[in-house]
């Protein structure tokens, strides 16, 4: 016998279920009077520095069906590549920016939409710059443990080409699953990021 | 602006034990069949993008946010057994996680959710909304008051029922710690008959999601108490430091 390490085991994940909105977005499903607004749905304040962008997309299952009940959270750096919140020791991020948002997909169309700013570049753990990216976390009925992935920007070809994470993807044909194409047609820079849970176009998900 | 390599590695989180969590593909839980990634996850040593996380301040909380008995009530208290759920949010180093936002949602005492897509015939309770939230204190403690939810049938097998449960969403200090899970109640035989529960590979792991009835913490003639501790991933940073996290 040896001494015990005394560590605890992480609480096992369970699916967010079909009614996750009751807990996270009660106003979205018509439960009013509890919270003034659904947490994570706030508009990015005027004072936040950076290019205003829209990120939109849909989540598909392995049969090509659009999920109507998924919930998506995003987490990102500010325009200078600094993270708000805890764990950032390189400097102070834009004080007006939370870096975090949460949106349910539309119950009819399945579209999600985030209005945010384009993040700056942050360093990989060895100091090399990572291309600008937004972390995505996806939960839904039938997803037993939340899925982590990243959105990279289609108009950052040069930075993407040397990104320490993207360059680690062995199956090069899967890299495009993480890259959102930019369109300026609507007058507002819009990046489309479709997420495929399964199948030929399966998005690269991370074990972080 | 560049930190040296070591300072990043110091804060990295322990590798997640994927064999402890439910796998993505659990065919007894039918919805997982088409919603489960089939390709290997890309292993990614933590970067600043995963080792940071949003902060939620107590100023966002309303006075009734942790009281599901009162936060939606209009004509009286909701029907059902009155309970307190309390516990701590800890990390894998058994250190408290203060300042953690904990969100919870549940069915009413009859097993009915207040959701437009819910079709179970059990009655809606006009005085029960079914959601709440709180933020852990300096010792990682949280508590809320609610009614005990009922079991309910769900479309999976022809006759599958969920055991009574409360959903939990927890934010730690880093996005790598983000977790959604469910709490079950001590002594419920239905726990072991549920395909969602049984998606967790080991009985030992399931038991960490079963809240213990705590008679000592109960309020006489008023409210029963259940204790439910939640464990988030630990990091090498929290192994060695003396200060409390989050300061």
Tab-separated table of C-alpha atoms in Angstrom:
chain	number	residue	atom	x	y	z
A	1	UNK	CA	0.000	0.000	0.000
A	2	UNK	CA	1.027	3.583	-0.557
A	3	UNK	CA	-0.262	6.859	0.733
A	4	UNK	CA	-3.458	8.175	-0.792
A	5	UNK	CA	-3.246	11.198	-3.075
A	6	UNK	CA	-6.473	12.524	-1.609
A	7	UNK	CA	-7.732	13.927	-4.867
A	8	UNK	CA	-11.409	14.066	-5.733
A	9	UNK	CA	-12.949	12.936	-8.976
A	10	UNK	CA	-14.638	15.521	-11.160
A	11	UNK	CA	-18.425	15.300	-10.975
A	12	UNK	CA	-19.502	13.277	-13.985
A	13	UNK	CA	-21.300	15.194	-16.709
A	14	UNK	CA	-24.941	14.610	-17.553
A	15	UNK	CA	-26.836	15.916	-20.536
A	16	UNK	CA	-28.284	19.418	-20.327
A	17	UNK	CA	-31.543	17.856	-21.504
A	18	UNK	CA	-34.370	19.296	-23.576
A	19	UNK	CA	-35.366	21.882	-20.994
A	20	UNK	CA	-31.998	23.532	-20.382
A	21	UNK	CA	-33.552	26.886	-21.264
A	22	UNK	CA	-35.570	26.870	-18.044
A	23	UNK	CA	-32.314	27.244	-16.165
A	24	UNK	CA	-30.266	29.304	-18.573
A	25	UNK	CA	-32.690	31.305	-20.718
A	26	UNK	CA	-36.041	31.453	-18.933
A	27	UNK	CA	-37.117	34.630	-20.737
A	28	UNK	CA	-36.435	32.970	-24.088
A	29	UNK	CA	-39.117	30.360	-23.363
A	30	UNK	CA	-41.582	32.734	-21.771
A	31	UNK	CA	-40.727	32.403	-18.079
A	32	UNK	CA	-40.688	36.061	-17.166
A	33	UNK	CA	-40.255	37.879	-13.905
A	34	UNK	CA	-37.371	35.808	-12.550
A	35	UNK	CA	-34.407	37.460	-14.250
A	36	UNK	CA	-34.480	40.864	-15.936
A	37	UNK	CA	-32.623	39.377	-18.893
A	38	UNK	CA	-31.231	35.999	-19.805
A	39	UNK	CA	-27.617	35.785	-18.705
A	40	UNK	CA	-25.250	36.022	-21.649
A	41	UNK	CA	-27.732	37.681	-23.985
A	42	UNK	CA	-26.580	41.206	-23.188
A	43	UNK	CA	-25.458	43.429	-26.044
A	44	UNK	CA	-21.753	44.229	-26.219
A	45	UNK	CA	-21.560	47.802	-24.873
A	46	UNK	CA	-20.632	50.721	-27.140
A	47	UNK	CA	-17.481	51.301	-25.141
A	48	UNK	CA	-15.941	47.960	-26.084
A	49	UNK	CA	-13.042	48.361	-28.494
A	50	UNK	CA	-12.776	46.297	-31.628
A	51	UNK	CA	-14.429	45.438	-34.887
A	52	UNK	CA	-18.127	44.626	-34.477
A	53	UNK	CA	-18.945	41.256	-35.991
A	54	UNK	CA	-21.820	38.809	-36.167
A	55	UNK	CA	-21.266	35.100	-35.737
A	56	UNK	CA	-24.069	32.872	-36.922
A	57	UNK	CA	-24.611	29.243	-37.812
A	58	UNK	CA	-26.500	26.062	-37.125
A	59	UNK	CA	-25.811	22.770	-35.405
A	60	UNK	CA	-26.351	19.565	-37.390
A	61	UNK	CA	-26.664	15.997	-36.179
A	62	UNK	CA	-25.280	12.925	-37.923
A	63	UNK	CA	-28.406	12.636	-40.055
A	64	UNK	CA	-28.048	16.165	-41.363
A	65	UNK	CA	-30.911	17.398	-39.204
A	66	UNK	CA	-30.704	20.873	-37.670
A	67	UNK	CA	-30.818	20.930	-33.870
A	68	UNK	CA	-33.584	23.158	-32.542
A	69	UNK	CA	-32.751	22.741	-28.882
A	70	UNK	CA	-28.995	23.352	-28.596
A	71	UNK	CA	-27.426	25.914	-26.301
A	72	UNK	CA	-24.137	27.564	-27.201
A	73	UNK	CA	-21.669	29.506	-25.098
A	74	UNK	CA	-18.738	31.479	-26.462
A	75	UNK	CA	-15.608	32.680	-24.682
A	76	UNK	CA	-13.050	34.943	-26.281
A	77	UNK	CA	-10.291	37.486	-25.832
A	78	UNK	CA	-10.756	41.215	-26.334
A	79	UNK	CA	-9.520	43.113	-29.388
A	80	UNK	CA	-5.970	43.106	-27.987
A	81	UNK	CA	-5.949	39.372	-27.331
A	82	UNK	CA	-6.366	39.734	-23.560
A	83	UNK	CA	-8.961	37.707	-21.680
A	84	UNK	CA	-11.403	39.369	-19.311
A	85	UNK	CA	-12.238	37.557	-16.106
A	86	UNK	CA	-10.062	35.177	-14.139
A	87	UNK	CA	-6.785	33.595	-15.120
A	88	UNK	CA	-5.368	36.376	-17.292
A	89	UNK	CA	-2.055	37.544	-15.870
A	90	UNK	CA	-0.577	39.313	-18.900
A	91	UNK	CA	-2.462	42.565	-18.437
A	92	UNK	CA	-5.880	44.093	-17.984
A	93	UNK	CA	-8.441	43.357	-20.663
A	94	UNK	CA	-10.952	45.883	-21.964
A	95	UNK	CA	-12.995	46.634	-18.814
A	96	UNK	CA	-16.230	47.015	-20.789
A	97	UNK	CA	-16.002	43.538	-22.281
A	98	UNK	CA	-17.056	40.312	-20.527
A	99	UNK	CA	-15.685	37.934	-23.187
A	100	UNK	CA	-18.552	35.520	-22.598
A	101	UNK	CA	-21.972	35.094	-24.171
A	102	UNK	CA	-24.657	32.437	-24.340
A	103	UNK	CA	-27.455	31.905	-26.846
A	104	UNK	CA	-29.972	29.171	-27.520
A	105	UNK	CA	-30.470	28.249	-31.156
A	106	UNK	CA	-33.754	29.422	-32.621
A	107	UNK	CA	-36.531	26.949	-31.836
A	108	UNK	CA	-37.822	27.016	-35.428
A	109	UNK	CA	-34.864	27.652	-37.713
A	110	UNK	CA	-32.052	26.359	-35.500
A	111	UNK	CA	-29.955	29.471	-36.192
A	112	UNK	CA	-27.718	30.867	-33.501
A	113	UNK	CA	-26.458	34.424	-33.597
A	114	UNK	CA	-23.864	36.271	-31.552
A	115	UNK	CA	-23.056	39.939	-31.928
A	116	UNK	CA	-19.557	40.415	-30.603
A	117	UNK	CA	-16.151	41.827	-31.503
A	118	UNK	CA	-13.324	40.189	-33.344
A	119	UNK	CA	-10.745	39.022	-30.805
A	120	UNK	CA	-7.032	39.698	-31.037
A	121	UNK	CA	-4.326	37.077	-31.025
A	122	UNK	CA	-3.365	35.359	-27.758
A	123	UNK	CA	-0.296	33.187	-27.177
A	124	UNK	CA	-0.117	29.404	-27.162
A	125	UNK	CA	1.456	27.952	-24.014
A	126	UNK	CA	4.891	28.042	-25.628
A	127	UNK	CA	4.544	31.709	-26.538
A	128	UNK	CA	3.840	31.339	-30.240
A	129	UNK	CA	0.857	33.428	-31.327
A	130	UNK	CA	-2.441	31.682	-31.865
A	131	UNK	CA	-4.631	32.969	-34.651
A	132	UNK	CA	-7.657	34.916	-33.384
A	133	UNK	CA	-10.358	32.484	-32.347
A	134	UNK	CA	-13.534	32.118	-30.301
A	135	UNK	CA	-14.065	29.120	-28.015
A	136	UNK	CA	-17.429	27.408	-28.468
A	137	UNK	CA	-19.122	25.117	-25.954
A	138	UNK	CA	-22.191	23.216	-27.138
A	139	UNK	CA	-24.729	21.376	-25.002
A	140	UNK	CA	-28.105	19.849	-25.850
A	141	UNK	CA	-30.349	16.881	-25.265
A	142	UNK	CA	-28.412	13.815	-26.408
A	143	UNK	CA	-25.010	15.409	-25.777
A	144	UNK	CA	-23.673	13.647	-22.698
A	145	UNK	CA	-20.761	15.994	-22.072
A	146	UNK	CA	-20.374	19.546	-23.391
A	147	UNK	CA	-18.444	19.832	-26.639
A	148	UNK	CA	-15.522	22.250	-26.904
A	149	UNK	CA	-14.414	23.626	-30.228
A	150	UNK	CA	-13.024	26.834	-31.726
A	151	UNK	CA	-14.102	29.212	-34.424
A	152	UNK	CA	-11.241	30.587	-36.502
A	153	UNK	CA	-11.728	33.448	-38.948
A	154	UNK	CA	-11.712	32.830	-42.686
A	155	UNK	CA	-10.085	36.188	-43.401
A	156	UNK	CA	-7.082	35.380	-41.192
A	157	UNK	CA	-5.464	33.001	-43.630
A	158	UNK	CA	-1.923	33.963	-42.748
A	159	UNK	CA	-2.409	33.605	-38.991
A	160	UNK	CA	-4.415	30.401	-39.426
A	161	UNK	CA	-1.619	28.865	-41.487
A	162	UNK	CA	0.778	29.001	-38.520
A	163	UNK	CA	-1.709	28.575	-35.672
A	164	UNK	CA	-0.246	26.029	-33.217
A	165	UNK	CA	-3.609	24.293	-32.781
A	166	UNK	CA	-4.756	24.197	-36.394
A	167	UNK	CA	-1.351	22.938	-37.543
A	168	UNK	CA	-1.631	20.020	-35.109
A	169	UNK	CA	-4.676	18.597	-36.859
A	170	UNK	CA	-3.366	15.497	-38.552
A	171	UNK	CA	-6.267	15.041	-40.943
A	172	UNK	CA	-5.865	18.251	-42.923
A	173	UNK	CA	-9.227	17.826	-44.585
A	174	UNK	CA	-10.881	18.529	-41.234
A	175	UNK	CA	-9.251	21.923	-40.664
A	176	UNK	CA	-11.967	23.799	-42.621
A	177	UNK	CA	-14.562	22.604	-40.075
A	178	UNK	CA	-13.092	25.191	-37.685
A	179	UNK	CA	-12.925	28.105	-40.112
A	180	UNK	CA	-15.848	30.501	-40.489
A	181	UNK	CA	-16.267	32.263	-43.815
A	182	UNK	CA	-16.737	36.027	-43.761
A	183	UNK	CA	-19.434	37.876	-45.624
A	184	UNK	CA	-19.977	41.633	-45.716
A	185	UNK	CA	-23.160	41.428	-47.740
A	186	UNK	CA	-25.426	42.516	-44.909
A	187	UNK	CA	-23.323	45.589	-44.192
A	188	UNK	CA	-22.131	43.994	-40.950
A	189	UNK	CA	-19.187	41.593	-41.068
A	190	UNK	CA	-20.799	38.183	-40.598
A	191	UNK	CA	-19.006	34.900	-40.012
A	192	UNK	CA	-20.898	31.681	-40.623
A	193	UNK	CA	-19.884	28.762	-38.435
A	194	UNK	CA	-21.907	25.597	-38.878
A	195	UNK	CA	-21.231	22.836	-36.387
A	196	UNK	CA	-21.566	19.188	-37.386
A	197	UNK	CA	-21.811	16.806	-34.462
A	198	UNK	CA	-21.163	13.697	-36.528
A	199	UNK	CA	-20.511	12.432	-40.052
A	200	UNK	CA	-18.270	13.303	-42.966
A	201	UNK	CA	-18.200	16.985	-42.022
A	202	UNK	CA	-17.835	16.347	-38.291
A	203	UNK	CA	-16.421	19.419	-36.572
A	204	UNK	CA	-13.102	18.981	-34.786
A	205	UNK	CA	-13.888	18.902	-31.073
A	206	UNK	CA	-11.226	19.261	-28.408
A	207	UNK	CA	-10.262	17.342	-25.315
A	208	UNK	CA	-8.902	20.324	-23.430
B	1	UNK	CA	3.462	40.465	-23.194
B	2	UNK	CA	4.780	36.933	-23.586
B	3	UNK	CA	4.845	34.797	-20.530
B	4	UNK	CA	7.391	32.060	-20.277
B	5	UNK	CA	6.344	28.537	-20.925
B	6	UNK	CA	6.403	27.445	-17.302
B	7	UNK	CA	3.940	30.021	-16.102
B	8	UNK	CA	1.303	28.687	-18.453
B	9	UNK	CA	1.955	25.047	-17.692
B	10	UNK	CA	1.670	25.765	-13.968
B	11	UNK	CA	-1.978	26.658	-14.346
B	12	UNK	CA	-2.995	23.824	-16.638
B	13	UNK	CA	-5.839	21.581	-15.554
B	14	UNK	CA	-5.443	17.880	-14.929
B	15	UNK	CA	-6.405	15.788	-17.895
B	16	UNK	CA	-10.106	15.078	-17.855
B	17	UNK	CA	-10.828	11.426	-17.047
B	18	UNK	CA	-13.023	10.619	-20.030
B	19	UNK	CA	-13.600	7.068	-18.760
B	20	UNK	CA	-15.286	8.520	-15.665
B	21	UNK	CA	-17.705	10.660	-17.683
B	22	UNK	CA	-20.371	9.217	-19.955
B	23	UNK	CA	-19.089	8.550	-23.464
B	24	UNK	CA	-20.710	10.523	-26.274
B	25	UNK	CA	-22.336	7.480	-27.856
B	26	UNK	CA	-24.739	5.719	-25.480
B	27	UNK	CA	-27.352	3.951	-27.621
B	28	UNK	CA	-29.630	3.140	-24.678
B	29	UNK	CA	-30.112	6.911	-24.554
B	30	UNK	CA	-31.396	7.165	-28.094
B	31	UNK	CA	-30.929	10.865	-28.770
B	32	UNK	CA	-27.185	10.433	-28.301
B	33	UNK	CA	-26.942	8.177	-31.344
B	34	UNK	CA	-26.962	10.968	-33.943
B	35	UNK	CA	-25.586	13.662	-31.652
B	36	UNK	CA	-22.349	11.956	-30.649
B	37	UNK	CA	-19.064	12.830	-32.346
B	38	UNK	CA	-17.469	9.671	-33.711
B	39	UNK	CA	-14.012	10.929	-34.519
B	40	UNK	CA	-11.326	11.173	-31.855
B	41	UNK	CA	-11.275	14.432	-29.897
B	42	UNK	CA	-8.197	16.547	-30.562
B	43	UNK	CA	-6.159	16.597	-27.362
B	44	UNK	CA	-5.204	20.148	-26.588
B	45	UNK	CA	-2.899	21.137	-23.747
B	46	UNK	CA	-4.523	24.052	-21.970
B	47	UNK	CA	-3.836	27.476	-23.420
B	48	UNK	CA	-4.835	30.853	-22.073
B	49	UNK	CA	-8.143	30.390	-23.925
B	50	UNK	CA	-9.101	27.468	-21.665
B	51	UNK	CA	-7.378	28.567	-18.444
B	52	UNK	CA	-9.364	31.796	-18.230
B	53	UNK	CA	-13.048	32.179	-17.517
B	54	UNK	CA	-15.795	34.742	-17.015
B	55	UNK	CA	-16.511	36.341	-13.643
B	56	UNK	CA	-20.034	36.707	-12.283
B	57	UNK	CA	-20.589	39.115	-9.423
B	58	UNK	CA	-23.088	38.866	-6.598
B	59	UNK	CA	-24.652	42.088	-7.863
B	60	UNK	CA	-26.311	40.130	-10.679
B	61	UNK	CA	-28.316	38.069	-8.179
B	62	UNK	CA	-31.824	38.959	-7.095
B	63	UNK	CA	-32.861	38.325	-3.479
B	64	UNK	CA	-35.037	35.335	-4.434
B	65	UNK	CA	-32.741	33.787	-7.018
B	66	UNK	CA	-31.901	30.915	-4.653
B	67	UNK	CA	-35.471	30.429	-3.413
B	68	UNK	CA	-37.545	28.435	-5.887
B	69	UNK	CA	-40.380	28.261	-3.372
B	70	UNK	CA	-40.866	32.007	-3.604
B	71	UNK	CA	-39.258	33.267	-6.817
B	72	UNK	CA	-42.282	32.500	-9.020
B	73	UNK	CA	-45.069	32.236	-6.480
B	74	UNK	CA	-48.090	34.482	-6.849
B	75	UNK	CA	-51.087	32.859	-5.140
B	76	UNK	CA	-49.254	30.756	-2.556
B	77	UNK	CA	-46.399	28.340	-2.147
B	78	UNK	CA	-45.805	25.649	-4.775
B	79	UNK	CA	-47.055	22.138	-4.045
B	80	UNK	CA	-44.526	19.563	-2.901
B	81	UNK	CA	-42.011	18.558	-0.250
B	82	UNK	CA	-40.003	21.567	0.885
B	83	UNK	CA	-36.258	20.966	0.678
B	84	UNK	CA	-32.960	22.773	1.025
B	85	UNK	CA	-30.128	21.724	-1.249
B	86	UNK	CA	-26.717	22.762	-0.020
B	87	UNK	CA	-23.105	21.832	-0.553
B	88	UNK	CA	-19.765	23.051	-1.779
B	89	UNK	CA	-18.116	23.489	-5.128
B	90	UNK	CA	-14.633	21.981	-4.855
B	91	UNK	CA	-11.857	21.227	-7.280
B	92	UNK	CA	-10.081	17.902	-7.708
B	93	UNK	CA	-7.478	19.063	-5.170
B	94	UNK	CA	-10.367	19.263	-2.667
B	95	UNK	CA	-9.997	23.031	-2.519
B	96	UNK	CA	-13.111	25.211	-2.413
B	97	UNK	CA	-14.051	27.150	-5.531
B	98	UNK	CA	-15.396	30.517	-4.361
B	99	UNK	CA	-17.281	32.859	-6.663
B	100	UNK	CA	-18.616	30.014	-8.814
B	101	UNK	CA	-21.930	30.689	-10.531
B	102	UNK	CA	-24.265	27.734	-9.991
B	103	UNK	CA	-27.517	27.583	-11.978
B	104	UNK	CA	-30.230	24.979	-11.374
B	105	UNK	CA	-33.506	23.976	-12.990
B	106	UNK	CA	-36.036	21.234	-12.374
B	107	UNK	CA	-39.531	19.858	-12.826
B	108	UNK	CA	-42.267	20.553	-10.289
B	109	UNK	CA	-43.462	18.069	-7.672
B	110	UNK	CA	-45.597	16.298	-10.263
B	111	UNK	CA	-42.690	15.880	-12.638
B	112	UNK	CA	-43.813	18.619	-15.038
B	113	UNK	CA	-41.442	21.212	-16.481
B	114	UNK	CA	-42.512	24.737	-17.283
B	115	UNK	CA	-41.412	24.568	-20.915
B	116	UNK	CA	-43.405	25.044	-24.093
B	117	UNK	CA	-42.075	21.810	-25.570
B	118	UNK	CA	-43.052	19.728	-22.524
B	119	UNK	CA	-46.125	17.543	-23.107
B	120	UNK	CA	-46.371	15.369	-19.975
B	121	UNK	CA	-49.945	15.415	-18.660
B	122	UNK	CA	-48.980	16.208	-15.069
B	123	UNK	CA	-50.233	19.621	-13.985
B	124	UNK	CA	-48.285	22.849	-14.232
B	125	UNK	CA	-47.918	24.437	-10.807
B	126	UNK	CA	-48.880	28.107	-11.140
B	127	UNK	CA	-46.554	29.002	-8.308
B	128	UNK	CA	-43.468	27.192	-9.500
B	129	UNK	CA	-41.068	28.408	-12.183
B	130	UNK	CA	-38.365	25.801	-11.672
B	131	UNK	CA	-35.139	27.726	-11.981
B	132	UNK	CA	-32.695	29.528	-9.768
B	133	UNK	CA	-29.059	30.458	-9.347
B	134	UNK	CA	-26.495	31.437	-6.766
B	135	UNK	CA	-22.776	32.146	-6.401
B	136	UNK	CA	-20.538	30.226	-4.018
B	137	UNK	CA	-19.111	32.036	-1.000
B	138	UNK	CA	-15.464	32.234	0.089
B	139	UNK	CA	-15.559	28.618	1.278
B	140	UNK	CA	-17.140	27.409	-1.957
B	141	UNK	CA	-20.517	26.923	-0.261
B	142	UNK	CA	-23.900	27.362	-1.896
B	143	UNK	CA	-27.479	26.611	-0.960
B	144	UNK	CA	-30.974	27.063	-2.278
B	145	UNK	CA	-34.529	26.263	-1.274
B	146	UNK	CA	-36.978	24.466	-3.518
B	147	UNK	CA	-39.542	21.682	-3.644
B	148	UNK	CA	-38.551	18.127	-4.374
B	149	UNK	CA	-39.156	17.416	-8.069
B	150	UNK	CA	-41.180	14.433	-9.185
B	151	UNK	CA	-40.187	11.588	-11.501
B	152	UNK	CA	-41.569	11.741	-15.019
B	153	UNK	CA	-41.852	9.617	-18.157
B	154	UNK	CA	-39.895	10.519	-21.255
B	155	UNK	CA	-39.860	9.333	-24.844
B	156	UNK	CA	-36.918	6.963	-25.107
B	157	UNK	CA	-37.925	3.424	-24.334
B	158	UNK	CA	-41.669	2.806	-24.411
B	159	UNK	CA	-41.835	3.111	-20.641
B	160	UNK	CA	-38.733	4.997	-19.503
B	161	UNK	CA	-38.904	7.311	-16.498
B	162	UNK	CA	-36.429	9.830	-15.194
B	163	UNK	CA	-35.687	9.629	-11.479
B	164	UNK	CA	-36.315	12.821	-9.530
B	165	UNK	CA	-33.421	15.133	-10.313
B	166	UNK	CA	-32.218	18.723	-10.400
B	167	UNK	CA	-30.071	19.995	-13.273
B	168	UNK	CA	-26.920	21.952	-12.389
B	169	UNK	CA	-24.794	24.249	-14.526
B	170	UNK	CA	-21.514	25.299	-12.924
B	171	UNK	CA	-18.883	27.853	-13.919
B	172	UNK	CA	-15.551	27.478	-12.179
B	173	UNK	CA	-12.657	29.869	-12.612
B	174	UNK	CA	-11.686	28.695	-16.071
B	175	UNK	CA	-13.630	27.719	-19.141
B	176	UNK	CA	-11.905	24.315	-18.991
B	177	UNK	CA	-13.955	23.638	-15.843
B	178	UNK	CA	-17.350	24.306	-17.422
B	179	UNK	CA	-19.768	21.572	-16.391
B	180	UNK	CA	-23.434	20.653	-16.630
B	181	UNK	CA	-24.679	17.710	-14.592
B	182	UNK	CA	-27.668	16.425	-12.605
B	183	UNK	CA	-28.308	15.750	-8.944
B	184	UNK	CA	-30.279	12.714	-7.771
B	185	UNK	CA	-31.831	11.898	-4.390
B	186	UNK	CA	-30.638	9.330	-1.886
B	187	UNK	CA	-32.675	6.143	-1.791
B	188	UNK	CA	-34.412	6.531	-5.146
B	189	UNK	CA	-34.609	3.108	-6.835
B	190	UNK	CA	-35.328	4.737	-10.190
B	191	UNK	CA	-31.782	6.099	-10.422
B	192	UNK	CA	-30.523	2.690	-11.465
B	193	UNK	CA	-33.184	2.207	-14.129
B	194	UNK	CA	-32.541	5.415	-16.062
B	195	UNK	CA	-30.682	5.286	-19.403
B	196	UNK	CA	-29.324	8.802	-18.895
B	197	UNK	CA	-27.921	7.954	-15.472
B	198	UNK	CA	-26.595	4.659	-16.781
B	199	UNK	CA	-24.692	6.474	-19.532
B	200	UNK	CA	-22.144	7.025	-16.736
B	201	UNK	CA	-19.854	3.992	-16.871
B	202	UNK	CA	-19.403	3.177	-13.171
B	203	UNK	CA	-21.679	2.900	-10.187
B	204	UNK	CA	-19.026	4.701	-8.162
B	205	UNK	CA	-19.254	7.720	-10.470
B	206	UNK	CA	-23.061	7.755	-10.396
B	207	UNK	CA	-23.000	7.734	-6.602
B	208	UNK	CA	-21.114	11.051	-6.632
B	209	UNK	CA	-24.252	12.589	-8.148
B	210	UNK	CA	-26.602	11.285	-5.451
B	211	UNK	CA	-27.319	13.892	-2.796
B	212	UNK	CA	-27.401	12.671	0.788
B	213	UNK	CA	-30.415	13.296	2.995
B	214	UNK	CA	-29.115	15.376	5.906
B	215	UNK	CA	-31.516	15.288	8.834
B	216	UNK	CA	-29.194	17.410	10.957
B	217	UNK	CA	-29.323	20.294	8.483
B	218	UNK	CA	-33.094	20.047	8.120
B	219	UNK	CA	-35.342	22.689	9.645
B	220	UNK	CA	-37.734	21.089	12.173
B	221	UNK	CA	-41.379	21.219	11.089
B	222	UNK	CA	-40.322	23.041	7.931
B	223	UNK	CA	-37.786	21.755	5.392
B	224	UNK	CA	-35.686	18.646	4.720
B	225	UNK	CA	-32.073	19.117	3.609
B	226	UNK	CA	-29.969	17.352	1.000
B	227	UNK	CA	-26.209	17.783	0.696
B	228	UNK	CA	-24.720	17.871	-2.787
B	229	UNK	CA	-21.044	18.671	-3.359
B	230	UNK	CA	-19.870	19.371	-6.895
B	231	UNK	CA	-16.296	18.738	-8.024
B	232	UNK	CA	-14.743	20.687	-10.881
B	233	UNK	CA	-11.439	19.975	-12.548
B	234	UNK	CA	-8.335	20.822	-10.527
B	235	UNK	CA	-5.172	22.449	-11.761
B	236	UNK	CA	-1.528	22.364	-10.888
B	237	UNK	CA	-1.931	26.013	-9.855
B	238	UNK	CA	-4.348	25.207	-7.051
B	239	UNK	CA	-2.173	22.339	-5.780
B	240	UNK	CA	0.522	24.597	-4.440
B	241	UNK	CA	-0.954	27.946	-3.628
B	242	UNK	CA	-2.041	29.076	-0.202
B	243	UNK	CA	-4.268	31.946	-1.132
B	244	UNK	CA	-7.879	31.313	-1.943
B	245	UNK	CA	-8.717	31.008	-5.607
B	246	UNK	CA	-10.433	33.906	-7.225
B	247	UNK	CA	-8.631	36.664	-5.363
